[in-house]
CSV table of C-alpha atoms in Angstrom, one decimal:
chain,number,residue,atom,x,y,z
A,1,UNK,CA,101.1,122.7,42.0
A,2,UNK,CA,102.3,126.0,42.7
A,3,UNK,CA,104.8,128.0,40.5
A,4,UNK,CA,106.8,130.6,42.1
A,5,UNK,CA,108.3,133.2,40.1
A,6,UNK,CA,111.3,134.5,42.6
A,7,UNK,CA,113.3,137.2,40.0
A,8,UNK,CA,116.5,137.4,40.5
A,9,UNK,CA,117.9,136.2,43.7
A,10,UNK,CA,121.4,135.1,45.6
A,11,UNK,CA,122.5,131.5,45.8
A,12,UNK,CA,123.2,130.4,49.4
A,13,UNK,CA,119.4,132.0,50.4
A,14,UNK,CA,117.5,130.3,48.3
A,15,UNK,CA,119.7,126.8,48.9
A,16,UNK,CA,118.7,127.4,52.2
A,17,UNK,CA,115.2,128.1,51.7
A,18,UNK,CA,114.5,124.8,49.7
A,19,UNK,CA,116.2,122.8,52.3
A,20,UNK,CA,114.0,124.5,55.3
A,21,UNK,CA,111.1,123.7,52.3
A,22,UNK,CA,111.7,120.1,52.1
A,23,UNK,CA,112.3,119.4,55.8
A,24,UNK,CA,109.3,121.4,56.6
A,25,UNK,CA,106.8,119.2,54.2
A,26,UNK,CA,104.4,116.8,55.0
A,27,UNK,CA,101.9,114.4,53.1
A,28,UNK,CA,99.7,117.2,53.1
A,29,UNK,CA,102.4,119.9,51.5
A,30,UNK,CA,101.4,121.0,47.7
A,31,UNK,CA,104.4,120.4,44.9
A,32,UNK,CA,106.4,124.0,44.0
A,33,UNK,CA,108.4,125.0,41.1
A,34,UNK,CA,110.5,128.1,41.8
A,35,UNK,CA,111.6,129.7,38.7
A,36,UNK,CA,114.1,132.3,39.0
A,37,UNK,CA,117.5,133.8,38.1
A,38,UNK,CA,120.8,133.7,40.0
A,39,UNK,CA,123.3,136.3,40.3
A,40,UNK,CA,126.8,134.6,39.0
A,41,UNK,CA,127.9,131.9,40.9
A,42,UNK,CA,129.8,128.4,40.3
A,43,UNK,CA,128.0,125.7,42.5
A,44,UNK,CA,129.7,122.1,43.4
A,45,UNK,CA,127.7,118.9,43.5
A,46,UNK,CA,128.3,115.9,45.3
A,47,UNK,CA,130.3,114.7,42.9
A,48,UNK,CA,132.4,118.1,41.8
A,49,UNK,CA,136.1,117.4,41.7
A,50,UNK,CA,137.9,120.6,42.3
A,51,UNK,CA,140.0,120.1,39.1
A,52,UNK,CA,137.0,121.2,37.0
A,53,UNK,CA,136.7,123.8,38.7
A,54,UNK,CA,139.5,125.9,36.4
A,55,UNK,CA,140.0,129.8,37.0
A,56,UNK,CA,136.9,130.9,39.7
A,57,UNK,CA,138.4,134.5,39.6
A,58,UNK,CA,135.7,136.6,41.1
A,59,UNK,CA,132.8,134.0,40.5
A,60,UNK,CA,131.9,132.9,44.1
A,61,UNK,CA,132.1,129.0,44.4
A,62,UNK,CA,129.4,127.3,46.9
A,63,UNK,CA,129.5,124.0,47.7
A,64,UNK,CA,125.9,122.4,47.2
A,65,UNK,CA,124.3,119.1,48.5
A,66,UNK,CA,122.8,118.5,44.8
A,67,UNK,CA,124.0,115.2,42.4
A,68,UNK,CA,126.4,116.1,39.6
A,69,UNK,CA,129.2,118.3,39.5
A,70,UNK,CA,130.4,122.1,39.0
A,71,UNK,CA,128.4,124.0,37.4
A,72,UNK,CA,127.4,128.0,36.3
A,73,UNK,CA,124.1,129.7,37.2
A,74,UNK,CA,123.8,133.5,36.4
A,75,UNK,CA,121.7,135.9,35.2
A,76,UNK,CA,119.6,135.2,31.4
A,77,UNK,CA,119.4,131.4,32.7
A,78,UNK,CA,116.9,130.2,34.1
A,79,UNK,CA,117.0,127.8,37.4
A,80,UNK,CA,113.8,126.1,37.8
A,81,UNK,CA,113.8,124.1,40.9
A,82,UNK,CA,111.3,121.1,41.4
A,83,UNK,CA,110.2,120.7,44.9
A,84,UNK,CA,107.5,117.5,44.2
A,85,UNK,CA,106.3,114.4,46.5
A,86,UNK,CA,108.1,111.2,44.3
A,87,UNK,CA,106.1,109.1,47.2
A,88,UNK,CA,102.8,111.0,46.4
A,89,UNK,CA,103.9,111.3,42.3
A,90,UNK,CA,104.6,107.8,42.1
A,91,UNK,CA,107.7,108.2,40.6
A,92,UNK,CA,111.2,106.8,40.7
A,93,UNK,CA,114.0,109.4,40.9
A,94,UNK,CA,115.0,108.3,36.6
A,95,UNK,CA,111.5,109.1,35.7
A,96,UNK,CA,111.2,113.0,37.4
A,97,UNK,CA,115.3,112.6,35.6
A,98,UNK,CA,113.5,112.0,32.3
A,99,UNK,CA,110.0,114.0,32.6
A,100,UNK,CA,112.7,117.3,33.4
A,101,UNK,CA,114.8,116.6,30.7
A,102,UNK,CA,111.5,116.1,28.2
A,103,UNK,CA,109.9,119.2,29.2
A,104,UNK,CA,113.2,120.9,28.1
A,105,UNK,CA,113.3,119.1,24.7
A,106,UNK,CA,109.2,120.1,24.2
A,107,UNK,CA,110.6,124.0,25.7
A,108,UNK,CA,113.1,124.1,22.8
A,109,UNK,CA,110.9,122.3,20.3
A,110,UNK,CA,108.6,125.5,20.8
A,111,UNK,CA,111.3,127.9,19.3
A,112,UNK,CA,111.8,125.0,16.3
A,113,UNK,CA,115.4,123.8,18.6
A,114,UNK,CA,116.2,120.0,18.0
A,115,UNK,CA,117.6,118.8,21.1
A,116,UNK,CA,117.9,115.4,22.9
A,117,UNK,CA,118.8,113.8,26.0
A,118,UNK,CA,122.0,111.4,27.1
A,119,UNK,CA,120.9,108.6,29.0
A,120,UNK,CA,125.1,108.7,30.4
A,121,UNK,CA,124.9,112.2,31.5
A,122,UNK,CA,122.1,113.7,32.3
A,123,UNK,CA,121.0,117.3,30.9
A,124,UNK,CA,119.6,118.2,27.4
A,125,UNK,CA,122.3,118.3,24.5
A,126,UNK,CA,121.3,120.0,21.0
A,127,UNK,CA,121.7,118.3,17.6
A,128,UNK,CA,125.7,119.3,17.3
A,129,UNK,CA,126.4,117.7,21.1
A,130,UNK,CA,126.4,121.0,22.7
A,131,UNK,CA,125.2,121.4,25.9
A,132,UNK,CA,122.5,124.1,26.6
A,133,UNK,CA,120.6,122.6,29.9
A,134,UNK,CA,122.0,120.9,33.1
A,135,UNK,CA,120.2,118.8,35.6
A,136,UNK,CA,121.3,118.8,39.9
A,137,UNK,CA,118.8,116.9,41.7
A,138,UNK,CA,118.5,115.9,45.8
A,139,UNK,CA,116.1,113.0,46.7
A,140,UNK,CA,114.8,113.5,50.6
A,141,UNK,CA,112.4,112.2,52.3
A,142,UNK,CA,110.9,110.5,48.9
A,143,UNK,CA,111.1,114.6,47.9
A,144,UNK,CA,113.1,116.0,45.5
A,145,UNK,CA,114.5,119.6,45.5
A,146,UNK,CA,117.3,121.4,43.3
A,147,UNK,CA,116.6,120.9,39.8
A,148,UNK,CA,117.7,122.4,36.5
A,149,UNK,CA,119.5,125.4,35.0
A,150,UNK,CA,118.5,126.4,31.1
A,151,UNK,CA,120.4,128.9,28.9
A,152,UNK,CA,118.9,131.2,27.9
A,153,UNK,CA,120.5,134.4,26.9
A,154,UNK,CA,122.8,134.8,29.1
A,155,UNK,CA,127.2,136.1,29.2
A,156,UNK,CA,129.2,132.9,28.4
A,157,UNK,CA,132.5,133.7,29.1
A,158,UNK,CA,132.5,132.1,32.7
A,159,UNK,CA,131.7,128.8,31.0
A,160,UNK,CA,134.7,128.7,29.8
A,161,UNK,CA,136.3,129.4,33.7
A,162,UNK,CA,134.9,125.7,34.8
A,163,UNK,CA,135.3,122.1,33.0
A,164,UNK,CA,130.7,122.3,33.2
A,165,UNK,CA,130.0,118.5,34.9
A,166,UNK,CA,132.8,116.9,34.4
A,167,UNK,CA,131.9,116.6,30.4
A,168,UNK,CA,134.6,118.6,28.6
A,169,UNK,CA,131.4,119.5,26.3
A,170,UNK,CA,130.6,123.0,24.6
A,171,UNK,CA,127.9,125.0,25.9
A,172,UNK,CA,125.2,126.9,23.6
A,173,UNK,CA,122.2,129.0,24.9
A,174,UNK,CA,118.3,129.4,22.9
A,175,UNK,CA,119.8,133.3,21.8
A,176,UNK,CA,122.3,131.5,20.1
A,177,UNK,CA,120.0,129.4,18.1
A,178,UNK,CA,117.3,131.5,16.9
A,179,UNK,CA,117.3,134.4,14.8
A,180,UNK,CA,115.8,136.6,17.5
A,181,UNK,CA,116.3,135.7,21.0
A,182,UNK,CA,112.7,135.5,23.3
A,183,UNK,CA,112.6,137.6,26.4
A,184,UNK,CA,113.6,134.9,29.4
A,185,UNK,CA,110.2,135.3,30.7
A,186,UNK,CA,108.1,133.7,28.1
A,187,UNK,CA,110.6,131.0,28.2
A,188,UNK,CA,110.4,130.2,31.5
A,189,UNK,CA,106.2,130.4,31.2
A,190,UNK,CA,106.5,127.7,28.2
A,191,UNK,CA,108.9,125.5,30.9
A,192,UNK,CA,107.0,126.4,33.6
A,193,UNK,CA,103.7,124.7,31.4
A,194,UNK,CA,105.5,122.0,29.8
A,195,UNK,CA,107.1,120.9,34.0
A,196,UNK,CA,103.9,121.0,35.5
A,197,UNK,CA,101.8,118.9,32.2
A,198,UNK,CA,105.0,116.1,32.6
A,199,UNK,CA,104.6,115.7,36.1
A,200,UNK,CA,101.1,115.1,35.6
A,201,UNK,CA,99.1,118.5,36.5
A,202,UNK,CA,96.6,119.8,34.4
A,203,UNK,CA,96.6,123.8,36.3
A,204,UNK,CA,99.0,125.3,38.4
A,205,UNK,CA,98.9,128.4,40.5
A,206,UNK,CA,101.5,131.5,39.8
A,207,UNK,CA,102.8,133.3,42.4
């Protein structure tokens, strides 16, 4: 496995990127995670329906080829994106669903946050029914590619510009639920550990 950590970084590059990543792959091609930030942005699944998509304003919308619906990436959240081999992994697009999800619940469980999945819409809900993680995945080629957003510590006014996945749900961020907020970096080294143990690797390379 190797763990990429990209900074902060456009939208449309980097969807384009882990497209040319995924067609370019072969049997022999190791697993990435890319861990970065996004500047702000509003991205539309597969599923978005423009009416969740409320007041843009000077948000940029970009229409994406991942499951799910409209959601917000920008910077103090981290996007991890899972590029892995299901075939290779042996697993079914609901497991890599669930593993993602758990390492998010172990990730919060770290800074003493209770939070739990929903097997009806997927993402990772805290104890009050607040939503602080989404999941967007795309299964090609038996490889997956998209993958999560996490809230860290981030502005969340332009939450309340969309209707996030279709949910009508609040949204809540780690800051908000600790009494001093960790730096986004650790965070994302504690998801980056817990993604790689769930998918089954033991070591992973940084770069």
């Amino acid at each position: 496995m190797i763990v990429r950590q990209l900074g902060m970084q456009r939208y449309s590059p980097v969807f384009a990127d882990m497209k040319a990543f995924n067609d370019g792959r072969d049997a022999t091609t190791e697993d990435e995670i890319w861990l970065l930030e996004h500047e702000a942005v509003f991205t539309q699944g597969q599923a978005g329906k423009d009416e969740y998509i409320l007041v843009p304003g000077d948000i940029p919308v970009v229409k994406s080829d991942r499951g799910g619906h409209v959601t917000y990436h920008g910077p103090g959240q981290i996007t991890a994106y899972i590029l892995v081999d299901l075939k290779r992994l042996k697993l079914g697009v609901r497991d890599l669903v669930t593993l993602i999800e758990q390492a998010l619940v172990d990730t919060l469980a770290h800074w003493h946050v209770s939070a739990t999945a929903r097997r009806d819409a997927p993402g990772v809900y805290t104890a009050d029914g607040a939503k602080i993680a989404s999941l967007g995945l795309r299964i090609r080629k038996g490889c997956s590619y998209h993958g999560l957003n996490f809230n860290v510590s981030m502005d969340m006014a332009p939450w309340q510009r969309i209707n996030p996945c279709g949910l009508d749900v609040p949204m809540t961020q780690l800051a908000d639920l600790v009494d001093t907020a960790p730096h986004i970096d650790k965070v994302a080294g504690v998801l980056a550990d817990n993604l790689c143990t769930a998918l089954g690797y033991n070591e992973y390379e940084k770069n």
